[in-house]
Amino acid sequence: MQEVVVTGSFIAGTPENAALPVNVIGQDEMQKQGSPSTVDLIKSIPAVQGVAGESNQFGAGQTTGAGSVNLRGLGSERTLVLMNGRRMAISPGSIYVDTNMIPSAAIGRVEVLKDGAAATYGSDAVAGVVNFITRKNLNGLEVSAGYSLIDGSDGDYNVNAAYGWQGDNADILLTAGYRRRSELSAMDRDYAVRPFNENPQGGWSTFGNPGLYLTRSAPGTAFTTRFLDPACAAISGPVSTSGCQFQYIGFDNLVEDEDHWQLYGEINVDLTDNTKFHAEALYSGHVVSAENSSPSYSPNNFPSSALTTVGQPNGFFIPGENPGLQALVAAGQISAAQAANGAFTTVSWRPLGVGGNPLFGGKGKEDKRAFETYRISAGLKGKFDFAGGIGWDAALTYMDSSSDIATPDVLVGKLQMAMRGLGGDNCTGNTPGQNGCLWFNPFSTGIAGNVLDGRTNPGYVSSTANSLEVLDYIFDEYAYKIRSQMFTADLVFNGEVGAIDFGAGPLAWAAGGQYRWSGIERTNNDFTNIAVSPCADSSVISGATCSAQNGPFSFFGALADYDLDYSVGAAFVELQMPFTDTLTGTLAVRYEDYGGNIGSTTNPKVALKWQATDWLALRASAGSTFRAPPQTQIANTATTSLAYTTAAGGYKAYDLWGNPNLRPEKADTLNLGALFEFGDFRASVDYWKFAFKGPIDNEGGSDIVNAVFPAGQPNHCNDPSYAALVSRISFTGTCSATNINRVRINYINSPDVDTSGIDFSASYTARDVFGGDMNFGVDMTYVLEYEVDEAMIEGIVVAPKTDYVGTMDYLGYGSQPQWKGSAFAEYNRGDHNVRWTVRYVDDMIDTRGGTSTFATNQNGLKIGAFVTHDLAYRVMLPWDTTLSLSVINVFDEEPPFARLDLSYDPFTANPLGRYYKLNVIKKF
């Protein structure tokens, strides 16, 4: 058996000899599974919970087109991702490594360490480590292509090429890959678009168009009379007490059009008998050119009275001569006298709704997301002849990643000017609708009908429809670029101390140091930049000043440019002590120093393995681990995220601020395991536990809102003890749930978390069955506890101590099924291999049931188990060709219903249904 350095240790060994729980997934195993994508492969690992990679836009902190690893459900930021044992940098704008950047054509195996590893690798290796290791010994050219036939989609496909050259003293690996994901609309899956009475949280909002407005009795008086757009019932609806319900989810996709590519190359050269050179280079990226979403967002930001010309705050003024309002008068929907006094939009409205957005082909608006990564790593390794032979490994790694995000949003000032007939880039003078000045019609009179379900509007007046010119005027891009960089220098020594022999061999050791520098910078376009455009009126008033600097967009808040960095120095020692022929111990300790407010940390780890009998081995490990806050979480700057706010009936802006006083999080880890081997039967069982102290997280925005506005109880708007909590919420008027505008939340060291569980895996081979072999396997994880201490914000208990096992705490602690596992049966004979795989994700309880207004609709409180079956067939054909055929989700199981936007949980289930895969590999 070839001896390699196993993930989790810098001392050579094999997974079977390791005292740590390491799973190895080789290339052959991946082929037998039907050559899954990186996202699907990671999702299939039972110890992984809540993975991004499908429809990500409704998950806070997620990025469409990106993938993640979330071991133990502790958060993707707590799983360290390596490539060939070297760190990968987090994706810009997120808190995790984008696994879709990994060059899949170059990967020979994946090693998963399901244990804390800060003593070896430092910060971020809290829940464990996933190490992608490139192929070895490829000689010649290999070309592969795959296609997935998916109902309702153009299908997904990939093409890859890998070339390897093996010389006497050198080898080369070159790979190129391209992967295409095709759009799958929510409208193509019946379960995703549900009526209001089935799932009120399924993409329904009271902020719609047709919408709710206010009128007044006379000029100069307040707008107090509610006026519901008369087309609500005909083309939108249903009508509720808070306005006209609008379902935006039909404009969204389950899967977006995505283009992924990777180029990778490495070279290994034996410079001398004792010195080897290794270098690798990676370029990868992905583009989501049109992420679909609602035609427009509901306004969270409003013009000043200088633009509305009326004193009433928090809305847009519609003068009586607006053509849309006059069309309602002509249709007898509102009196001429009432219309003459004008109208005012309330918060239960958005500029474009059921009629779609003509700027983007008449459907939803389209966001643009592009990501690129460059990574170079080079090093020398060898052995000194003295002191019994001391090995050494020195390497430098640099990674540079960038993202370019552009999301269309409405400019507050321009929208207000267009409502008054003074819109347009070529508008001159002050005469509404004249001299190049354009009107914007906020009413249904300009909407031909519902573009999703085909209902026509009987009150449509074509002459009042909004022109492409005025839409182009009011929309602009909320755009920014983020660049993250990481430079790492590693130096590791290893060897044996022959003078120290415990009776079964000499003491083995490894020691070394690491220097890491990481930097991140964000640059915003002028309308997004708070330093350039701080105010709601900034798009039309140069140099506008304001006390509430929310920026010029109606939905998204302004951002600040930043350029942040810090450096880390680390040193570690690892000892392996073979006490007897059957008992081996390992001790490791690592010191890291961040300086500044973060400071330094020392983390030890001890592990033991005892081969009790020929068929039984016991292993144990215990240690401490930590994670330091990244630069963006300690900088005094904010990022706006969006979350559905039940009390307000729609999505609201949550401004997440950095905290300079944030401390590193720490955790104590424990793993106790047993390994069994009887001939062709192998099994392992492990008990694991993580005890967190002060895990880094952001405050729960919904916790703040629910504490101030408890369901079924009086609000705390005027309660002095809640004053600091209430101050976190800004309102469009008086303090009330329906007037919620935006909420301030901070990064904090959140309540302590204790989680534990059991892993079990087993495999058995039955030899000579009808001339072949039968293989059986099972791999599962059972979570015993996921207990979180009570949470306090501004001195108020906003969440009690809770065990989240078996729950979906959406946008909080995520999806935590108690059971997750897979089992397979496989028949292998000669060139043929057939595998049947069953995958199971346990049911969950939605934590929002019974604690908020969600309790009024108990449907979907329990999210059912997701059980799928896959069938894969692989055959080795002549001419060095391998053919794989797979049916994924054989019985076309729909994802269990959840009270979320897409009516399922995208972090644990798959929306594709049954689909078919073909994969061909040809070697030359």
PDB file of C-alpha atoms in Angstrom, residues 222-330:
ATOM      1  CA  ALA A 222     -52.722  64.349   4.945  1.00  0.00           C
ATOM      2  CA  PHE A 223     -53.132  61.257   2.789  1.00  0.00           C
ATOM      3  CA  THR A 224     -55.284  58.993   4.968  1.00  0.00           C
ATOM      4  CA  THR A 225     -57.896  57.295   2.761  1.00  0.00           C
ATOM      5  CA  ARG A 226     -56.941  53.803   1.595  1.00  0.00           C
ATOM      6  CA  PHE A 227     -57.425  53.102  -2.093  1.00  0.00           C
ATOM      7  CA  LEU A 228     -56.875  49.566  -3.431  1.00  0.00           C
ATOM      8  CA  ASP A 229     -56.000  49.311  -7.108  1.00  0.00           C
ATOM      9  CA  PRO A 230     -59.174  47.975  -8.761  1.00  0.00           C
ATOM     10  CA  ALA A 231     -57.310  45.365 -10.858  1.00  0.00           C
ATOM     11  CA  CYS A 232     -56.077  43.468  -7.811  1.00  0.00           C
ATOM     12  CA  ALA A 233     -58.685  40.715  -7.923  1.00  0.00           C
ATOM     13  CA  ALA A 234     -58.599  40.466 -11.725  1.00  0.00           C
ATOM     14  CA  ILE A 235     -54.851  39.998 -12.311  1.00  0.00           C
ATOM     15  CA  SER A 236     -53.229  39.562  -8.893  1.00  0.00           C
ATOM     16  CA  GLY A 237     -54.674  38.867  -5.463  1.00  0.00           C
ATOM     17  CA  PRO A 238     -56.046  37.555  -3.330  1.00  0.00           C
ATOM     18  CA  VAL A 239     -57.137  40.698  -1.503  1.00  0.00           C
ATOM     19  CA  SER A 240     -56.212  40.789   2.175  1.00  0.00           C
ATOM     20  CA  THR A 241     -56.725  43.261   4.982  1.00  0.00           C
ATOM     21  CA  SER A 242     -53.239  44.664   4.367  1.00  0.00           C
ATOM     22  CA  GLY A 243     -53.632  45.084   0.616  1.00  0.00           C
ATOM     23  CA  CYS A 244     -53.242  43.140  -2.591  1.00  0.00           C
ATOM     24  CA  GLN A 245     -51.254  39.904  -2.383  1.00  0.00           C
ATOM     25  CA  PHE A 246     -48.629  39.514  -5.104  1.00  0.00           C
ATOM     26  CA  GLN A 247     -46.834  36.232  -5.867  1.00  0.00           C
ATOM     27  CA  TYR A 248     -43.331  36.918  -7.137  1.00  0.00           C
ATOM     28  CA  ILE A 249     -41.994  33.367  -7.018  1.00  0.00           C
ATOM     29  CA  GLY A 250     -43.115  32.573 -10.563  1.00  0.00           C
ATOM     30  CA  PHE A 251     -40.528  35.053 -11.812  1.00  0.00           C
ATOM     31  CA  ASP A 252     -37.740  33.130 -10.052  1.00  0.00           C
ATOM     32  CA  ASN A 253     -35.840  30.006 -11.019  1.00  0.00           C
ATOM     33  CA  LEU A 254     -35.064  26.790  -9.229  1.00  0.00           C
ATOM     34  CA  VAL A 255     -31.803  26.655 -11.169  1.00  0.00           C
ATOM     35  CA  GLU A 256     -30.206  29.562 -13.014  1.00  0.00           C
ATOM     36  CA  ASP A 257     -28.241  29.533 -16.242  1.00  0.00           C
ATOM     37  CA  GLU A 258     -24.683  29.000 -15.036  1.00  0.00           C
ATOM     38  CA  ASP A 259     -21.391  28.679 -16.891  1.00  0.00           C
ATOM     39  CA  HIS A 260     -18.439  27.185 -15.008  1.00  0.00           C
ATOM     40  CA  TRP A 261     -14.899  26.650 -16.250  1.00  0.00           C
ATOM     41  CA  GLN A 262     -11.580  25.500 -14.806  1.00  0.00           C
ATOM     42  CA  LEU A 263      -8.040  25.319 -16.153  1.00  0.00           C
ATOM     43  CA  TYR A 264      -5.432  23.524 -14.114  1.00  0.00           C
ATOM     44  CA  GLY A 265      -1.837  22.471 -14.523  1.00  0.00           C
ATOM     45  CA  GLU A 266       0.833  20.976 -12.297  1.00  0.00           C
ATOM     46  CA  ILE A 267       4.399  19.790 -12.698  1.00  0.00           C
ATOM     47  CA  ASN A 268       6.522  17.595 -10.468  1.00  0.00           C
ATOM     48  CA  VAL A 269      10.270  17.311 -10.990  1.00  0.00           C
ATOM     49  CA  ASP A 270      12.922  15.265  -9.165  1.00  0.00           C
ATOM     50  CA  LEU A 271      15.706  17.839  -8.988  1.00  0.00           C
ATOM     51  CA  THR A 272      17.992  15.462  -7.115  1.00  0.00           C
ATOM     52  CA  ASP A 273      17.635  12.101  -5.428  1.00  0.00           C
ATOM     53  CA  ASN A 274      16.414  13.901  -2.312  1.00  0.00           C
ATOM     54  CA  THR A 275      14.743  17.044  -3.647  1.00  0.00           C
ATOM     55  CA  LYS A 276      11.471  17.385  -5.550  1.00  0.00           C
ATOM     56  CA  PHE A 277       9.842  20.444  -7.039  1.00  0.00           C
ATOM     57  CA  HIS A 278       6.087  20.855  -7.311  1.00  0.00           C
ATOM     58  CA  ALA A 279       4.121  23.687  -8.896  1.00  0.00           C
ATOM     59  CA  GLU A 280       0.453  24.053  -9.720  1.00  0.00           C
ATOM     60  CA  ALA A 281      -1.703  26.767 -11.255  1.00  0.00           C
ATOM     61  CA  LEU A 282      -5.467  27.124 -11.332  1.00  0.00           C
ATOM     62  CA  TYR A 283      -7.738  29.500 -13.193  1.00  0.00           C
ATOM     63  CA  SER A 284     -11.461  29.049 -12.735  1.00  0.00           C
ATOM     64  CA  GLY A 285     -14.629  31.037 -12.762  1.00  0.00           C
ATOM     65  CA  HIS A 286     -18.343  31.024 -13.225  1.00  0.00           C
ATOM     66  CA  VAL A 287     -20.922  33.422 -14.579  1.00  0.00           C
ATOM     67  CA  VAL A 288     -24.601  33.772 -13.820  1.00  0.00           C
ATOM     68  CA  SER A 289     -25.552  36.226 -16.524  1.00  0.00           C
ATOM     69  CA  ALA A 290     -29.253  36.474 -15.689  1.00  0.00           C
ATOM     70  CA  GLU A 291     -30.366  35.505 -12.207  1.00  0.00           C
ATOM     71  CA  ASN A 292     -34.117  35.952 -12.336  1.00  0.00           C
ATOM     72  CA  SER A 293     -36.105  37.615  -9.591  1.00  0.00           C
ATOM     73  CA  SER A 294     -39.148  39.796  -9.034  1.00  0.00           C
ATOM     74  CA  PRO A 295     -39.758  42.499 -11.705  1.00  0.00           C
ATOM     75  CA  SER A 296     -38.947  45.093  -9.043  1.00  0.00           C
ATOM     76  CA  TYR A 297     -38.492  45.223  -5.299  1.00  0.00           C
ATOM     77  CA  SER A 298     -40.752  46.872  -2.766  1.00  0.00           C
ATOM     78  CA  PRO A 299     -39.348  50.257  -1.694  1.00  0.00           C
ATOM     79  CA  ASN A 300     -37.488  50.491   1.601  1.00  0.00           C
ATOM     80  CA  ASN A 301     -36.277  54.016   0.915  1.00  0.00           C
ATOM     81  CA  PHE A 302     -38.289  57.111   0.023  1.00  0.00           C
ATOM     82  CA  PRO A 303     -37.745  60.621  -1.389  1.00  0.00           C
ATOM     83  CA  SER A 304     -37.620  63.743   0.713  1.00  0.00           C
ATOM     84  CA  SER A 305     -40.405  66.322   0.717  1.00  0.00           C
ATOM     85  CA  ALA A 306     -38.211  68.407  -1.580  1.00  0.00           C
ATOM     86  CA  LEU A 307     -38.974  65.872  -4.334  1.00  0.00           C
ATOM     87  CA  THR A 308     -42.492  64.802  -3.404  1.00  0.00           C
ATOM     88  CA  THR A 309     -43.559  68.459  -2.899  1.00  0.00           C
ATOM     89  CA  VAL A 310     -45.852  67.245  -0.089  1.00  0.00           C
ATOM     90  CA  GLY A 311     -45.012  66.945   3.574  1.00  0.00           C
ATOM     91  CA  GLN A 312     -46.120  63.356   4.083  1.00  0.00           C
ATOM     92  CA  PRO A 313     -43.125  61.012   4.572  1.00  0.00           C
ATOM     93  CA  ASN A 314     -42.350  57.492   3.416  1.00  0.00           C
ATOM     94  CA  GLY A 315     -43.910  57.185   0.026  1.00  0.00           C
ATOM     95  CA  PHE A 316     -44.075  58.613  -3.481  1.00  0.00           C
ATOM     96  CA  PHE A 317     -46.425  61.407  -4.489  1.00  0.00           C
ATOM     97  CA  ILE A 318     -48.629  60.921  -7.551  1.00  0.00           C
ATOM     98  CA  PRO A 319     -50.064  64.214  -8.833  1.00  0.00           C
ATOM     99  CA  GLY A 320     -53.632  64.327 -10.113  1.00  0.00           C
ATOM    100  CA  GLU A 321     -52.546  64.802 -13.749  1.00  0.00           C
ATOM    101  CA  ASN A 322     -50.571  61.541 -13.802  1.00  0.00           C
ATOM    102  CA  PRO A 323     -51.969  59.653 -16.846  1.00  0.00           C
ATOM    103  CA  GLY A 324     -52.399  56.471 -14.853  1.00  0.00           C
ATOM    104  CA  LEU A 325     -54.536  58.240 -12.273  1.00  0.00           C
ATOM    105  CA  GLN A 326     -56.543  59.993 -14.976  1.00  0.00           C
ATOM    106  CA  ALA A 327     -57.260  56.632 -16.609  1.00  0.00           C
ATOM    107  CA  LEU A 328     -58.784  55.442 -13.329  1.00  0.00           C
ATOM    108  CA  VAL A 329     -60.975  58.547 -13.333  1.00  0.00           C
ATOM    109  CA  ALA A 330     -62.107  57.836 -16.910  1.00  0.00           C
TER     110      ALA A 330
END
